[in-house]
């Protein structure tokens, strides 16, 4: 499959990514927009984690053997894409946002500075131990 989601023409940059099992692969084009974390109850349940890390791209081209399965989280307003085989959370489409949201951890390279979160949605819902755990000494594996 080689279908394209395009919110607007790509301006610069190319990123690749995909799911854990490799069935879903994509190329994201254009600048990364509004990198942020979200700790809303919805993202916590969806991701099985205290927060999710999102970024927007104007163009996403699905290049793997499969495309995400979409779950409509808010009817007519928002849906989230995931791999039905391995369960990886990949993408988000929201009716009021032009770009496609990509779960940053689905990108092959998460080290670029334009992926550093510029906003923390629902930060008041963040679990209280998150910052202290982040500052803790590394364990025997890292």
PDB file of C-alpha atoms in Angstrom:
ATOM      1  CA  UNK A   1       0.000   0.000   0.000  1.00  0.00           C
ATOM      2  CA  UNK A   2       1.143   3.510  -0.663  1.00  0.00           C
ATOM      3  CA  UNK A   3      -1.548   5.957   0.338  1.00  0.00           C
ATOM      4  CA  UNK A   4      -0.986   9.511   1.422  1.00  0.00           C
ATOM      5  CA  UNK A   5      -2.498  11.786   4.024  1.00  0.00           C
ATOM      6  CA  UNK A   6      -1.716  15.377   3.093  1.00  0.00           C
ATOM      7  CA  UNK A   7      -2.931  18.347   5.092  1.00  0.00           C
ATOM      8  CA  UNK A   8      -0.823  20.819   3.128  1.00  0.00           C
ATOM      9  CA  UNK A   9       2.273  20.737   0.909  1.00  0.00           C
ATOM     10  CA  UNK A  10       5.413  19.556   2.672  1.00  0.00           C
ATOM     11  CA  UNK A  11       7.867  22.350   3.442  1.00  0.00           C
ATOM     12  CA  UNK A  12      11.005  20.586   4.607  1.00  0.00           C
ATOM     13  CA  UNK A  13      12.313  17.452   6.231  1.00  0.00           C
ATOM     14  CA  UNK A  14      11.599  13.763   6.027  1.00  0.00           C
ATOM     15  CA  UNK A  15      11.181  11.285   8.892  1.00  0.00           C
ATOM     16  CA  UNK A  16      10.505   7.584   8.841  1.00  0.00           C
ATOM     17  CA  UNK A  17       8.819   5.433  11.411  1.00  0.00           C
ATOM     18  CA  UNK A  18       6.529   2.543  12.048  1.00  0.00           C
ATOM     19  CA  UNK A  19       5.101   0.046  14.459  1.00  0.00           C
ATOM     20  CA  UNK A  20       6.910  -2.550  16.542  1.00  0.00           C
ATOM     21  CA  UNK A  21       6.220  -5.490  14.224  1.00  0.00           C
ATOM     22  CA  UNK A  22       7.085  -3.531  11.054  1.00  0.00           C
ATOM     23  CA  UNK A  23       3.815  -4.016   9.148  1.00  0.00           C
ATOM     24  CA  UNK A  24       3.025  -0.301   9.345  1.00  0.00           C
ATOM     25  CA  UNK A  25       5.718   2.004   8.009  1.00  0.00           C
ATOM     26  CA  UNK A  26       5.440   5.666   7.121  1.00  0.00           C
ATOM     27  CA  UNK A  27       7.330   8.677   5.896  1.00  0.00           C
ATOM     28  CA  UNK A  28       6.402  12.018   7.461  1.00  0.00           C
ATOM     29  CA  UNK A  29       7.220  15.109   5.425  1.00  0.00           C
ATOM     30  CA  UNK A  30       7.479  18.749   6.346  1.00  0.00           C
ATOM     31  CA  UNK A  31       8.347  20.485   9.575  1.00  0.00           C
ATOM     32  CA  UNK A  32       7.470  18.912  12.906  1.00  0.00           C
ATOM     33  CA  UNK A  33       4.775  21.043  14.550  1.00  0.00           C
ATOM     34  CA  UNK A  34       3.620  21.455  18.140  1.00  0.00           C
ATOM     35  CA  UNK A  35       5.620  18.716  19.826  1.00  0.00           C
ATOM     36  CA  UNK A  36       3.889  18.117  23.133  1.00  0.00           C
ATOM     37  CA  UNK A  37       3.056  15.614  25.800  1.00  0.00           C
ATOM     38  CA  UNK A  38      -0.470  14.815  26.856  1.00  0.00           C
ATOM     39  CA  UNK A  39      -1.481  13.392  30.214  1.00  0.00           C
ATOM     40  CA  UNK A  40      -5.245  13.420  29.721  1.00  0.00           C
ATOM     41  CA  UNK A  41      -7.082  10.372  31.003  1.00  0.00           C
ATOM     42  CA  UNK A  42      -7.804   9.368  27.411  1.00  0.00           C
ATOM     43  CA  UNK A  43      -4.105   9.315  26.388  1.00  0.00           C
ATOM     44  CA  UNK A  44      -3.196   7.505  29.593  1.00  0.00           C
ATOM     45  CA  UNK A  45      -5.643   4.698  28.820  1.00  0.00           C
ATOM     46  CA  UNK A  46      -4.828   4.680  25.115  1.00  0.00           C
ATOM     47  CA  UNK A  47      -1.079   4.478  25.669  1.00  0.00           C
ATOM     48  CA  UNK A  48      -1.028   2.500  28.893  1.00  0.00           C
ATOM     49  CA  UNK A  49       1.410   5.103  30.166  1.00  0.00           C
ATOM     50  CA  UNK A  50       1.336   8.289  32.271  1.00  0.00           C
ATOM     51  CA  UNK A  51       1.600  10.451  29.160  1.00  0.00           C
ATOM     52  CA  UNK A  52       1.902  10.326  25.390  1.00  0.00           C
ATOM     53  CA  UNK A  53       4.331  12.336  23.239  1.00  0.00           C
ATOM     54  CA  UNK A  54       2.847  13.792  20.040  1.00  0.00           C
ATOM     55  CA  UNK A  55       4.018  15.865  17.080  1.00  0.00           C
ATOM     56  CA  UNK A  56       2.247  16.993  13.928  1.00  0.00           C
ATOM     57  CA  UNK A  57       3.278  16.598  10.276  1.00  0.00           C
ATOM     58  CA  UNK A  58       1.562  18.079   7.218  1.00  0.00           C
ATOM     59  CA  UNK A  59       2.088  14.983   5.082  1.00  0.00           C
ATOM     60  CA  UNK A  60       2.250  11.322   6.097  1.00  0.00           C
ATOM     61  CA  UNK A  61       2.720   8.597   3.479  1.00  0.00           C
ATOM     62  CA  UNK A  62       1.947   5.020   4.545  1.00  0.00           C
ATOM     63  CA  UNK A  63       4.624   2.795   3.002  1.00  0.00           C
ATOM     64  CA  UNK A  64       4.379  -0.559   4.797  1.00  0.00           C
ATOM     65  CA  UNK A  65       2.311  -3.632   4.027  1.00  0.00           C
ATOM     66  CA  UNK A  66      -0.532  -2.306   6.194  1.00  0.00           C
ATOM     67  CA  UNK A  67      -2.036   0.984   7.314  1.00  0.00           C
ATOM     68  CA  UNK A  68      -3.223   1.828  10.813  1.00  0.00           C
ATOM     69  CA  UNK A  69      -6.555   0.633  12.061  1.00  0.00           C
ATOM     70  CA  UNK A  70      -8.487   3.680  13.207  1.00  0.00           C
ATOM     71  CA  UNK A  71     -10.432   3.871  16.452  1.00  0.00           C
ATOM     72  CA  UNK A  72     -12.858   6.778  16.632  1.00  0.00           C
ATOM     73  CA  UNK A  73     -12.254   8.176  20.099  1.00  0.00           C
ATOM     74  CA  UNK A  74     -14.695  11.077  19.803  1.00  0.00           C
ATOM     75  CA  UNK A  75     -17.355  10.511  17.127  1.00  0.00           C
ATOM     76  CA  UNK A  76     -16.866  12.866  14.203  1.00  0.00           C
ATOM     77  CA  UNK A  77     -14.035  14.699  15.967  1.00  0.00           C
ATOM     78  CA  UNK A  78     -11.023  12.475  16.603  1.00  0.00           C
ATOM     79  CA  UNK A  79      -9.608   9.074  15.814  1.00  0.00           C
ATOM     80  CA  UNK A  80      -6.415   7.279  16.741  1.00  0.00           C
ATOM     81  CA  UNK A  81      -4.442   4.903  14.532  1.00  0.00           C
ATOM     82  CA  UNK A  82      -2.776   1.748  15.796  1.00  0.00           C
ATOM     83  CA  UNK A  83      -1.318  -1.489  14.477  1.00  0.00           C
ATOM     84  CA  UNK A  84      -3.841  -4.325  14.866  1.00  0.00           C
ATOM     85  CA  UNK A  85      -1.011  -6.873  14.994  1.00  0.00           C
ATOM     86  CA  UNK A  86       1.386  -5.503  17.622  1.00  0.00           C
ATOM     87  CA  UNK A  87      -0.784  -2.777  19.171  1.00  0.00           C
ATOM     88  CA  UNK A  88       1.645   0.114  18.600  1.00  0.00           C
ATOM     89  CA  UNK A  89       0.009   3.526  18.824  1.00  0.00           C
ATOM     90  CA  UNK A  90       0.976   5.381  15.656  1.00  0.00           C
ATOM     91  CA  UNK A  91      -1.150   8.397  14.754  1.00  0.00           C
ATOM     92  CA  UNK A  92      -4.030  10.748  15.479  1.00  0.00           C
ATOM     93  CA  UNK A  93      -6.486  12.662  13.337  1.00  0.00           C
ATOM     94  CA  UNK A  94      -8.441  15.500  14.902  1.00  0.00           C
ATOM     95  CA  UNK A  95     -11.097  17.452  13.011  1.00  0.00           C
ATOM     96  CA  UNK A  96      -9.805  20.821  14.240  1.00  0.00           C
ATOM     97  CA  UNK A  97      -6.096  20.231  13.460  1.00  0.00           C
ATOM     98  CA  UNK A  98      -4.674  20.328   9.922  1.00  0.00           C
ATOM     99  CA  UNK A  99      -1.647  18.124  10.601  1.00  0.00           C
ATOM    100  CA  UNK A 100      -1.673  14.420  11.337  1.00  0.00           C
ATOM    101  CA  UNK A 101      -0.487  13.712  14.855  1.00  0.00           C
ATOM    102  CA  UNK A 102       2.280  11.141  15.095  1.00  0.00           C
ATOM    103  CA  UNK A 103       3.203   9.411  18.326  1.00  0.00           C
ATOM    104  CA  UNK A 104       6.862  10.480  18.543  1.00  0.00           C
ATOM    105  CA  UNK A 105       7.913   7.064  19.805  1.00  0.00           C
ATOM    106  CA  UNK A 106       6.761   5.621  16.456  1.00  0.00           C
ATOM    107  CA  UNK A 107       9.505   7.601  14.697  1.00  0.00           C
ATOM    108  CA  UNK A 108      12.772   5.805  13.943  1.00  0.00           C
ATOM    109  CA  UNK A 109      14.790   8.771  15.258  1.00  0.00           C
ATOM    110  CA  UNK A 110      13.419  10.622  18.272  1.00  0.00           C
ATOM    111  CA  UNK A 111      16.575  12.635  18.950  1.00  0.00           C
ATOM    112  CA  UNK A 112      15.928  15.734  16.846  1.00  0.00           C
ATOM    113  CA  UNK A 113      15.509  18.972  18.776  1.00  0.00           C
ATOM    114  CA  UNK A 114      12.246  19.878  17.036  1.00  0.00           C
ATOM    115  CA  UNK A 115      10.657  16.918  18.831  1.00  0.00           C
ATOM    116  CA  UNK A 116      11.322  18.349  22.299  1.00  0.00           C
ATOM    117  CA  UNK A 117       7.882  19.070  23.778  1.00  0.00           C
ATOM    118  CA  UNK A 118       6.903  22.750  23.746  1.00  0.00           C
ATOM    119  CA  UNK A 119       3.674  22.150  25.653  1.00  0.00           C
ATOM    120  CA  UNK A 120       2.281  19.734  28.223  1.00  0.00           C
ATOM    121  CA  UNK A 121      -1.448  19.180  27.773  1.00  0.00           C
ATOM    122  CA  UNK A 122      -3.322  18.242  30.942  1.00  0.00           C
ATOM    123  CA  UNK A 123      -0.133  18.586  32.997  1.00  0.00           C
ATOM    124  CA  UNK A 124      -2.278  18.793  36.129  1.00  0.00           C
ATOM    125  CA  UNK A 125      -3.207  15.137  35.475  1.00  0.00           C
ATOM    126  CA  UNK A 126       0.424  13.953  35.344  1.00  0.00           C
ATOM    127  CA  UNK A 127       1.186  11.253  37.896  1.00  0.00           C
ATOM    128  CA  UNK A 128       2.992  12.806  40.887  1.00  0.00           C
ATOM    129  CA  UNK A 129       6.036  10.516  40.735  1.00  0.00           C
ATOM    130  CA  UNK A 130       6.918  11.233  37.091  1.00  0.00           C
ATOM    131  CA  UNK A 131       9.392  14.071  37.673  1.00  0.00           C
ATOM    132  CA  UNK A 132      11.101  12.472  40.701  1.00  0.00           C
ATOM    133  CA  UNK A 133      11.454   9.172  38.797  1.00  0.00           C
ATOM    134  CA  UNK A 134      12.944  11.031  35.828  1.00  0.00           C
ATOM    135  CA  UNK A 135      15.644  12.479  38.099  1.00  0.00           C
ATOM    136  CA  UNK A 136      16.407   9.132  39.785  1.00  0.00           C
ATOM    137  CA  UNK A 137      19.761   7.436  39.350  1.00  0.00           C
ATOM    138  CA  UNK A 138      19.894   4.959  36.458  1.00  0.00           C
ATOM    139  CA  UNK A 139      19.393   1.330  37.390  1.00  0.00           C
ATOM    140  CA  UNK A 140      21.650  -1.582  36.403  1.00  0.00           C
ATOM    141  CA  UNK A 141      20.307  -1.561  32.808  1.00  0.00           C
ATOM    142  CA  UNK A 142      20.749   2.103  32.050  1.00  0.00           C
TER     143      UNK A 142
END
